[in-house]
Structures are given as C-alpha cells and as structure tokens.
Amino acid sequence: EVVIFPWQKGGGKPLTITLKLSESINQFIDYQQNIKSLGKSTVSLNIEALNHLQNCISDIPIEVMTIQHTDQFVEYLKCIKKVNGELTTKYTVNNRIRNFNTFMNWLYEREMITKKLNASQLAVAKPKPRYITEPVFNLVMNENISERYLRMFKLHWDTGMRLSESFVGEIRGEWYTIPAERAKNHRERSIRVNAKQIETILMIQSQWAENPTVDSIKWYSKKFKKALKLVGIEDRHFHCLRHSFGVRRILETNGNIHLVRDEMGHESVVVTEKYTRFDRKEIERDFPSLSRSSKVN
C-alpha cells in the first residue's frame, strides 16, 4: 500500500493506494536501472522472471500475495518450455527464483509487503566449469581465421575477461583497468597486461570505435562459436574461455581462491568456488602444460 497524506494533496483525508503487481514491478525495474545502474543483461533477466510471475498469478494487489502464490509460481516455472519444446533446466528455473526473491526482498525492505515470501530453489548438482581444453584451443588457434579474431581469443584465454570488458577499459601503464560502472560487480578491477595484449586491446577498441554497437561485440562470440565448430566442438562458447582461465588459475596459484576471485572480478569466493570443481585426472589430460604443476600441487 502507498499512503498519500493530506499535506501531499492539498488537504482532505489520507488516501490509501493499493499497488498492483505490475506497478510494483515497474518501480523495481526503475530502481535497478536508475538507482543501482545494473547492466542491461541483468535487468533483462529480472524483467523476464517477473513477467513470468505476472503471467502466473495475474496482476493482483501485492498486499494479497501469499506463500501459496510463491509455490504456484515455482510450479509454473518448472513447466515452461524452451523453443525446441524441451523443459527449461533446473539451473534456469533457479535463476528465475533468485530474481523473484530479490524482488520480494526489495518489496519487504520498503514495507510494501508485511512479510518476506521467498521461494526455495530446486535441488541441483553444483555445475562444473564448462571450459575449453588446451588441445581444442590450440586447434582453434591453428585454423585459417583472421589474425584479429585469433588475437582476441588469445587475449581472453590469457586474462579471463568477460567478452564486453575488453572494449570498455583503459590502459594505465602495464595495467588494463575496467571502471566500476562497467564492471559486473560494480567494482573497479585492474588486470596486468603485457605489450602484446595491450596492442590487441587497442586494436579491437579502435575498430569498435568505428561501430560501437552491442552487435559488433557479439560478432567476436559468433566467430569463436564458428571456429569451435570447425574443430568439431558444438557445446562450448566464448564465455568458456573465462572458465578455462579460472580452472587454470586455481591450479597455478595452488588453490588461492581469494586471489583468483580478485583476478576474475567476482563479488564473492562463493562464485569462484565453482572453478575448484574438477577431476584431477581430467585436468591433467585437458591441460597438458599444467599437468606437472597439478601433480606437484
């Protein structure tokens, strides 16, 4: 409910306005965009989850929402199908549940609802990192592909940056700094870079300046996906280069998870922990150059 007092409307009696679900969602998304300045992809995922919520329980007043509505929403999410007709994965369902819980906590903190109505996530096995093996990466780098793309792939293999991050930072001596407003966790992060990497960053940023669109960034991802297909890999993508970096750095730093957290720009070591979920024998096979280090550690 929202109460409008007499002094706010020039006299008379207080008015009580009951917020509908759609109105509260709009306020929440406005808060995420204009107050917290969250990235477009994060906001889009929240919009998607809350659209599902509204489709499930309709545009009811938020004050009448109950735990039964929460349970109904979870069951609804479990029945949503992908374009190919398959049910969405439990991981996708849990992502939507987390976004729902963030929304409900936001309402509760602002006293727009009187109790938290959080939903429990589905039980799932903790996923292993989906990395690119060293032999596969070497095959990609030996393909007949433009030098610009090969250098971009190598940059991200060596630094673990997210795709967009190589376009938005600046060179400061031997460091590449990603500003807080462009970082996923909203904290400035610096990555040590060598001369070759600096040259690559300046090259791709110069070319991007000629066509500064999201599509021109995504084009690198498409090129990498195509390169993987050329070497027979169908189930990996550009972001897996980041996973490869994470797994390698856990080994190279002898499990220094706090250092790897800082290098990758994670908000918490809880996120970094997924890079510790691997089989030692698989790692020695998938990263031959690290096998000696792996045995020692």
mmCIF file of C-alpha atoms in Angstrom:
data_model
loop_
_atom_site.group_PDB
_atom_site.id
_atom_site.type_symbol
_atom_site.label_atom_id
_atom_site.label_comp_id
_atom_site.label_asym_id
_atom_site.label_seq_id
_atom_site.Cartn_x
_atom_site.Cartn_y
_atom_site.Cartn_z
ATOM 1 C CA GLU A 1 0.000 0.000 0.000
ATOM 2 C CA VAL A 2 1.028 3.595 -0.561
ATOM 3 C CA VAL A 3 -0.471 6.280 1.734
ATOM 4 C CA ILE A 4 -0.882 9.839 0.423
ATOM 5 C CA PHE A 5 -1.245 12.280 3.320
ATOM 6 C CA PRO A 6 -3.369 15.470 3.241
ATOM 7 C CA TRP A 7 -0.345 17.767 3.025
ATOM 8 C CA GLN A 8 0.746 15.947 -0.132
ATOM 9 C CA LYS A 9 -2.506 16.639 -1.979
ATOM 10 C CA GLY A 10 -3.567 19.994 -0.581
ATOM 11 C CA GLY A 11 -5.890 18.847 2.222
ATOM 12 C CA GLY A 12 -8.664 16.348 2.804
ATOM 13 C CA LYS A 13 -8.377 12.801 4.144
ATOM 14 C CA PRO A 14 -5.432 10.441 3.691
ATOM 15 C CA LEU A 15 -5.747 8.209 0.646
ATOM 16 C CA THR A 16 -4.548 4.621 0.557
ATOM 17 C CA ILE A 17 -3.482 3.312 -2.833
ATOM 18 C CA THR A 18 -3.020 -0.422 -3.267
ATOM 19 C CA LEU A 19 -0.177 -1.238 -5.610
ATOM 20 C CA LYS A 20 -0.814 -3.823 -8.275
ATOM 21 C CA LEU A 21 1.898 -6.334 -9.088
ATOM 22 C CA SER A 22 2.643 -4.684 -12.440
ATOM 23 C CA GLU A 23 3.104 -1.274 -10.806
ATOM 24 C CA SER A 24 5.492 -2.628 -8.176
ATOM 25 C CA ILE A 25 7.471 -4.457 -10.864
ATOM 26 C CA ASN A 26 7.831 -1.216 -12.818
ATOM 27 C CA GLN A 27 9.110 0.567 -9.708
ATOM 28 C CA PHE A 28 11.564 -2.257 -9.006
ATOM 29 C CA ILE A 29 12.956 -2.254 -12.552
ATOM 30 C CA ASP A 30 13.242 1.543 -12.464
ATOM 31 C CA TYR A 31 15.217 1.206 -9.222
ATOM 32 C CA GLN A 32 17.559 -1.349 -10.791
ATOM 33 C CA GLN A 33 18.155 0.774 -13.879
ATOM 34 C CA ASN A 34 18.339 4.291 -12.448
ATOM 35 C CA ILE A 35 19.437 3.840 -8.825
ATOM 36 C CA LYS A 36 21.625 0.737 -8.853
ATOM 37 C CA SER A 37 22.643 1.193 -12.512
ATOM 38 C CA LEU A 38 22.656 -2.541 -13.160
ATOM 39 C CA GLY A 39 23.684 -3.836 -16.572
ATOM 40 C CA LYS A 40 21.143 -4.377 -19.329
ATOM 41 C CA SER A 41 21.521 -8.156 -19.268
ATOM 42 C CA THR A 42 20.894 -8.317 -15.502
ATOM 43 C CA VAL A 43 17.833 -6.085 -15.760
ATOM 44 C CA SER A 44 16.529 -8.114 -18.706
ATOM 45 C CA LEU A 45 16.754 -11.336 -16.699
ATOM 46 C CA ASN A 46 14.784 -9.727 -13.871
ATOM 47 C CA ILE A 47 12.139 -8.483 -16.296
ATOM 48 C CA GLU A 48 11.846 -11.950 -17.802
ATOM 49 C CA ALA A 49 11.387 -13.627 -14.413
ATOM 50 C CA LEU A 50 8.830 -11.081 -13.201
ATOM 51 C CA ASN A 51 6.884 -11.275 -16.458
ATOM 52 C CA HIS A 52 6.547 -14.988 -15.762
ATOM 53 C CA LEU A 53 5.334 -14.133 -12.260
ATOM 54 C CA GLN A 54 2.633 -11.829 -13.596
ATOM 55 C CA ASN A 55 1.579 -14.392 -16.200
ATOM 56 C CA CYS A 56 1.293 -16.979 -13.439
ATOM 57 C CA ILE A 57 -0.648 -15.149 -10.724
ATOM 58 C CA SER A 58 -2.103 -12.247 -12.780
ATOM 59 C CA ASP A 59 -1.913 -8.564 -11.880
ATOM 60 C CA ILE A 60 -3.106 -8.868 -8.292
ATOM 61 C CA PRO A 61 -2.528 -6.319 -5.479
ATOM 62 C CA ILE A 62 0.805 -7.129 -3.877
ATOM 63 C CA GLU A 63 -0.716 -6.969 -0.388
ATOM 64 C CA VAL A 64 -2.778 -10.116 -1.069
ATOM 65 C CA MET A 65 0.181 -12.220 -2.188
ATOM 66 C CA THR A 66 0.721 -15.327 -0.049
ATOM 67 C CA ILE A 67 3.111 -18.238 0.204
ATOM 68 C CA GLN A 68 0.638 -20.169 -1.938
ATOM 69 C CA HIS A 69 1.312 -17.746 -4.777
ATOM 70 C CA THR A 70 5.039 -18.376 -4.309
ATOM 71 C CA ASP A 71 4.553 -22.147 -4.535
ATOM 72 C CA GLN A 72 2.301 -21.697 -7.565
ATOM 73 C CA PHE A 73 4.987 -19.611 -9.263
ATOM 74 C CA VAL A 74 7.692 -22.243 -8.727
ATOM 75 C CA GLU A 75 5.470 -24.948 -10.221
ATOM 76 C CA TYR A 76 4.735 -22.638 -13.146
ATOM 77 C CA LEU A 77 8.455 -22.103 -13.793
ATOM 78 C CA LYS A 78 9.084 -25.853 -13.815
ATOM 79 C CA CYS A 79 6.585 -26.264 -16.668
ATOM 80 C CA ILE A 80 7.978 -23.582 -19.001
ATOM 81 C CA LYS A 81 9.416 -24.975 -22.229
ATOM 82 C CA LYS A 82 12.201 -23.764 -24.458
ATOM 83 C CA VAL A 83 11.757 -23.019 -28.156
ATOM 84 C CA ASN A 84 12.726 -26.597 -29.037
ATOM 85 C CA GLY A 85 9.954 -27.973 -26.833
ATOM 86 C CA GLU A 86 12.197 -29.149 -24.002
ATOM 87 C CA LEU A 87 11.571 -28.087 -20.420
ATOM 88 C CA THR A 88 13.859 -25.355 -19.135
ATOM 89 C CA THR A 89 16.699 -26.628 -16.997
ATOM 90 C CA LYS A 90 16.670 -26.520 -13.219
ATOM 91 C CA TYR A 91 19.511 -24.002 -13.403
ATOM 92 C CA THR A 92 17.325 -21.624 -15.419
ATOM 93 C CA VAL A 93 14.422 -22.161 -13.014
ATOM 94 C CA ASN A 94 16.706 -21.359 -10.074
ATOM 95 C CA ASN A 95 17.974 -18.204 -11.771
ATOM 96 C CA ARG A 96 14.382 -17.014 -12.098
ATOM 97 C CA ILE A 97 13.633 -17.946 -8.493
ATOM 98 C CA ARG A 98 16.648 -15.897 -7.339
ATOM 99 C CA ASN A 99 15.385 -12.892 -9.300
ATOM 100 C CA PHE A 100 11.936 -13.373 -7.782
ATOM 101 C CA ASN A 101 13.420 -13.475 -4.282
ATOM 102 C CA THR A 102 15.403 -10.299 -4.956
ATOM 103 C CA PHE A 103 12.166 -8.591 -5.958
ATOM 104 C CA MET A 104 10.280 -9.831 -2.881
ATOM 105 C CA ASN A 105 13.102 -8.722 -0.559
ATOM 106 C CA TRP A 106 13.030 -5.304 -2.205
ATOM 107 C CA LEU A 107 9.289 -5.010 -1.516
ATOM 108 C CA TYR A 108 9.721 -6.131 2.094
ATOM 109 C CA GLU A 109 12.608 -3.746 2.807
ATOM 110 C CA ARG A 110 10.417 -0.855 1.662
ATOM 111 C CA GLU A 111 7.465 -2.077 3.760
ATOM 112 C CA MET A 112 5.371 -2.562 0.642
ATOM 113 C CA ILE A 113 4.590 -6.076 1.890
ATOM 114 C CA THR A 114 4.442 -7.184 5.539
ATOM 115 C CA LYS A 115 6.447 -10.436 5.295
ATOM 116 C CA LYS A 116 9.020 -11.998 3.028
ATOM 117 C CA LEU A 117 7.666 -14.515 0.548
ATOM 118 C CA ASN A 118 10.862 -16.140 -0.653
ATOM 119 C CA ALA A 119 10.817 -19.291 -2.748
ATOM 120 C CA SER A 120 13.193 -22.219 -2.261
ATOM 121 C CA GLN A 121 15.414 -23.137 -5.172
ATOM 122 C CA LEU A 122 15.307 -26.576 -6.743
ATOM 123 C CA ALA A 123 17.885 -29.112 -5.618
ATOM 124 C CA VAL A 124 20.544 -29.449 -8.314
ATOM 125 C CA ALA A 125 24.059 -30.776 -8.542
ATOM 126 C CA LYS A 126 26.585 -27.969 -8.436
ATOM 127 C CA PRO A 127 27.752 -27.454 -12.025
ATOM 128 C CA LYS A 128 31.358 -27.913 -13.056
ATOM 129 C CA PRO A 129 33.039 -25.167 -15.089
ATOM 130 C CA ARG A 130 32.495 -25.580 -18.831
ATOM 131 C CA TYR A 131 35.982 -24.881 -20.054
ATOM 132 C CA ILE A 132 37.818 -25.180 -23.368
ATOM 133 C CA THR A 133 40.564 -27.783 -23.211
ATOM 134 C CA GLU A 134 44.090 -26.762 -24.130
ATOM 135 C CA PRO A 135 44.275 -29.127 -27.174
ATOM 136 C CA VAL A 136 40.964 -27.762 -28.520
ATOM 137 C CA PHE A 137 42.088 -24.171 -28.038
ATOM 138 C CA ASN A 138 45.334 -24.927 -29.866
ATOM 139 C CA LEU A 139 43.344 -26.397 -32.758
ATOM 140 C CA VAL A 140 41.231 -23.220 -32.948
ATOM 141 C CA MET A 141 44.346 -21.058 -32.954
ATOM 142 C CA ASN A 142 45.710 -23.052 -35.906
ATOM 143 C CA GLU A 143 42.591 -22.569 -38.031
ATOM 144 C CA ASN A 144 42.642 -20.283 -41.047
ATOM 145 C CA ILE A 145 40.945 -17.387 -39.244
ATOM 146 C CA SER A 146 41.622 -13.661 -39.374
ATOM 147 C CA GLU A 147 44.518 -12.635 -37.128
ATOM 148 C CA ARG A 148 42.282 -10.111 -35.372
ATOM 149 C CA TYR A 149 39.954 -12.823 -34.081
ATOM 150 C CA LEU A 150 42.775 -15.156 -33.093
ATOM 151 C CA ARG A 151 44.381 -12.388 -31.053
ATOM 152 C CA MET A 152 41.045 -11.622 -29.406
ATOM 153 C CA PHE A 153 40.595 -15.305 -28.479
ATOM 154 C CA LYS A 154 44.113 -15.478 -27.026
ATOM 155 C CA LEU A 155 43.582 -12.276 -25.014
ATOM 156 C CA HIS A 156 40.543 -13.725 -23.275
ATOM 157 C CA TRP A 157 42.157 -17.136 -22.809
ATOM 158 C CA ASP A 158 45.080 -15.444 -21.024
ATOM 159 C CA THR A 159 43.159 -12.875 -18.952
ATOM 160 C CA GLY A 160 39.756 -14.423 -18.229
ATOM 161 C CA MET A 161 37.960 -11.184 -19.067
ATOM 162 C CA ARG A 162 34.294 -11.226 -19.945
ATOM 163 C CA LEU A 163 33.658 -10.532 -23.617
ATOM 164 C CA SER A 164 32.478 -6.932 -23.170
ATOM 165 C CA GLU A 165 35.241 -5.995 -20.735
ATOM 166 C CA SER A 166 37.964 -5.777 -23.370
ATOM 167 C CA PHE A 167 36.042 -2.929 -25.027
ATOM 168 C CA VAL A 168 35.300 -0.681 -22.034
ATOM 169 C CA GLY A 169 38.535 -0.375 -20.035
ATOM 170 C CA GLU A 170 41.641 1.728 -20.440
ATOM 171 C CA ILE A 171 45.377 1.068 -20.451
ATOM 172 C CA ARG A 172 47.274 2.502 -17.457
ATOM 173 C CA GLY A 173 50.906 1.547 -17.828
ATOM 174 C CA GLU A 174 51.119 -2.214 -17.603
ATOM 175 C CA TRP A 175 47.589 -2.481 -16.240
ATOM 176 C CA TYR A 176 44.231 -2.661 -18.004
ATOM 177 C CA THR A 177 41.578 -1.062 -15.779
ATOM 178 C CA ILE A 178 37.861 -1.785 -16.048
ATOM 179 C CA PRO A 179 35.880 1.075 -14.412
ATOM 180 C CA ALA A 180 33.404 0.297 -11.656
ATOM 181 C CA GLU A 181 30.420 1.463 -13.703
ATOM 182 C CA ARG A 182 31.239 -1.061 -16.431
ATOM 183 C CA ALA A 183 32.142 -3.969 -14.151
ATOM 184 C CA LYS A 184 29.578 -6.638 -13.328
ATOM 185 C CA ASN A 185 30.158 -6.341 -9.576
ATOM 186 C CA HIS A 186 30.413 -2.507 -9.793
ATOM 187 C CA ARG A 187 33.992 -2.512 -8.523
ATOM 188 C CA GLU A 188 36.978 -1.218 -10.436
ATOM 189 C CA ARG A 189 39.287 -4.025 -11.486
ATOM 190 C CA SER A 190 42.807 -3.942 -12.909
ATOM 191 C CA ILE A 191 44.416 -6.720 -14.949
ATOM 192 C CA ARG A 192 48.141 -6.877 -15.571
ATOM 193 C CA VAL A 193 48.792 -6.998 -19.337
ATOM 194 C CA ASN A 194 51.885 -7.411 -21.474
ATOM 195 C CA ALA A 195 52.851 -5.464 -24.597
ATOM 196 C CA LYS A 196 51.170 -7.918 -26.988
ATOM 197 C CA GLN A 197 47.929 -7.836 -25.018
ATOM 198 C CA ILE A 198 47.964 -4.046 -24.895
ATOM 199 C CA GLU A 199 48.401 -3.983 -28.650
ATOM 200 C CA THR A 200 45.438 -6.350 -29.079
ATOM 201 C CA ILE A 201 43.197 -4.311 -26.774
ATOM 202 C CA LEU A 202 43.989 -1.067 -28.569
ATOM 203 C CA MET A 203 43.330 -2.734 -31.914
ATOM 204 C CA ILE A 204 39.882 -4.082 -31.046
ATOM 205 C CA GLN A 205 38.877 -0.875 -29.237
ATOM 206 C CA SER A 206 39.926 1.180 -32.265
ATOM 207 C CA GLN A 207 37.844 -0.963 -34.595
ATOM 208 C CA TRP A 208 34.903 -0.969 -32.197
ATOM 209 C CA ALA A 209 35.004 2.857 -32.080
ATOM 210 C CA GLU A 210 34.045 2.817 -35.750
ATOM 211 C CA ASN A 211 30.901 0.811 -34.980
ATOM 212 C CA PRO A 212 30.237 0.967 -31.206
ATOM 213 C CA THR A 213 27.263 -1.379 -31.007
ATOM 214 C CA VAL A 214 26.441 -4.460 -28.951
ATOM 215 C CA ASP A 215 26.208 -6.496 -32.150
ATOM 216 C CA SER A 216 29.778 -5.658 -33.100
ATOM 217 C CA ILE A 217 30.896 -7.080 -29.733
ATOM 218 C CA LYS A 218 28.742 -10.179 -30.098
ATOM 219 C CA TRP A 219 30.320 -10.769 -33.507
ATOM 220 C CA TYR A 220 33.501 -11.995 -31.771
ATOM 221 C CA SER A 221 31.416 -14.534 -29.869
ATOM 222 C CA LYS A 222 29.853 -15.757 -33.109
ATOM 223 C CA LYS A 223 33.245 -16.077 -34.745
ATOM 224 C CA PHE A 224 34.536 -18.149 -31.825
ATOM 225 C CA LYS A 225 31.472 -20.402 -31.928
ATOM 226 C CA LYS A 226 32.070 -20.926 -35.638
ATOM 227 C CA ALA A 227 35.750 -21.685 -35.004
ATOM 228 C CA LEU A 228 34.797 -24.308 -32.422
ATOM 229 C CA LYS A 229 32.508 -25.979 -34.922
ATOM 230 C CA LEU A 230 35.391 -26.175 -37.391
ATOM 231 C CA VAL A 231 37.293 -28.340 -34.905
ATOM 232 C CA GLY A 232 34.252 -30.446 -34.020
ATOM 233 C CA ILE A 233 33.076 -28.769 -30.811
ATOM 234 C CA GLU A 234 29.355 -27.928 -30.589
ATOM 235 C CA ASP A 235 28.681 -27.442 -26.872
ATOM 236 C CA ARG A 236 31.014 -24.594 -25.957
ATOM 237 C CA HIS A 237 31.013 -20.818 -26.488
ATOM 238 C CA PHE A 238 33.086 -17.675 -25.937
ATOM 239 C CA HIS A 239 32.422 -17.419 -22.190
ATOM 240 C CA CYS A 240 34.024 -20.846 -21.757
ATOM 241 C CA LEU A 241 37.380 -19.106 -22.323
ATOM 242 C CA ARG A 242 36.769 -17.412 -18.971
ATOM 243 C CA HIS A 243 36.036 -20.777 -17.364
ATOM 244 C CA SER A 244 39.286 -22.119 -18.791
ATOM 245 C CA PHE A 245 41.167 -19.240 -17.200
ATOM 246 C CA GLY A 246 39.506 -19.847 -13.826
ATOM 247 C CA VAL A 247 40.362 -23.544 -13.741
ATOM 248 C CA ARG A 248 43.954 -22.919 -14.803
ATOM 249 C CA ARG A 249 44.480 -20.162 -12.243
ATOM 250 C CA ILE A 250 43.173 -22.336 -9.397
ATOM 251 C CA LEU A 251 45.911 -24.806 -10.289
ATOM 252 C CA GLU A 252 48.604 -22.228 -10.998
ATOM 253 C CA THR A 253 48.019 -20.432 -7.680
ATOM 254 C CA ASN A 254 47.862 -23.694 -5.706
ATOM 255 C CA GLY A 255 44.223 -23.084 -4.844
ATOM 256 C CA ASN A 256 44.482 -19.418 -3.822
ATOM 257 C CA ILE A 257 40.775 -18.828 -4.284
ATOM 258 C CA HIS A 258 40.865 -15.264 -2.944
ATOM 259 C CA LEU A 259 43.481 -14.242 -5.489
ATOM 260 C CA VAL A 260 41.520 -15.866 -8.317
ATOM 261 C CA ARG A 261 38.361 -14.128 -7.070
ATOM 262 C CA ASP A 262 40.075 -10.755 -7.387
ATOM 263 C CA GLU A 263 41.604 -11.577 -10.770
ATOM 264 C CA MET A 264 38.215 -12.581 -12.197
ATOM 265 C CA GLY A 265 36.238 -9.770 -10.575
ATOM 266 C CA HIS A 266 33.878 -11.952 -8.574
ATOM 267 C CA GLU A 267 31.933 -10.372 -5.752
ATOM 268 C CA SER A 268 32.384 -13.412 -3.516
ATOM 269 C CA VAL A 269 34.574 -16.521 -3.332
ATOM 270 C CA VAL A 270 31.314 -18.477 -3.434
ATOM 271 C CA VAL A 271 31.216 -17.723 -7.163
ATOM 272 C CA THR A 272 34.890 -18.591 -7.582
ATOM 273 C CA GLU A 273 34.417 -21.952 -5.861
ATOM 274 C CA LYS A 274 32.900 -23.469 -8.992
ATOM 275 C CA TYR A 275 36.360 -23.393 -10.583
ATOM 276 C CA THR A 276 37.544 -25.842 -7.926
ATOM 277 C CA ARG A 277 35.017 -28.481 -9.029
ATOM 278 C CA PHE A 278 37.065 -30.624 -11.340
ATOM 279 C CA ASP A 279 38.568 -34.078 -11.565
ATOM 280 C CA ARG A 280 42.355 -34.028 -11.221
ATOM 281 C CA LYS A 281 42.824 -36.699 -13.892
ATOM 282 C CA GLU A 282 40.646 -34.771 -16.341
ATOM 283 C CA ILE A 283 42.588 -31.559 -15.750
ATOM 284 C CA GLU A 284 45.927 -33.276 -16.370
ATOM 285 C CA ARG A 285 44.516 -34.607 -19.629
ATOM 286 C CA ASP A 286 42.760 -31.385 -20.687
ATOM 287 C CA PHE A 287 45.639 -29.012 -19.833
ATOM 288 C CA PRO A 288 48.854 -30.886 -20.616
ATOM 289 C CA SER A 289 51.058 -27.863 -19.947
ATOM 290 C CA LEU A 290 49.707 -27.726 -16.380
ATOM 291 C CA SER A 291 49.943 -31.459 -15.645
ATOM 292 C CA ARG A 292 53.331 -31.174 -13.914
ATOM 293 C CA SER A 293 52.081 -28.307 -11.736
ATOM 294 C CA SER A 294 48.925 -30.292 -10.993
ATOM 295 C CA LYS A 295 50.913 -33.326 -9.798
ATOM 296 C CA VAL A 296 53.129 -31.196 -7.564
ATOM 297 C CA ASN A 297 50.179 -29.367 -6.003
#
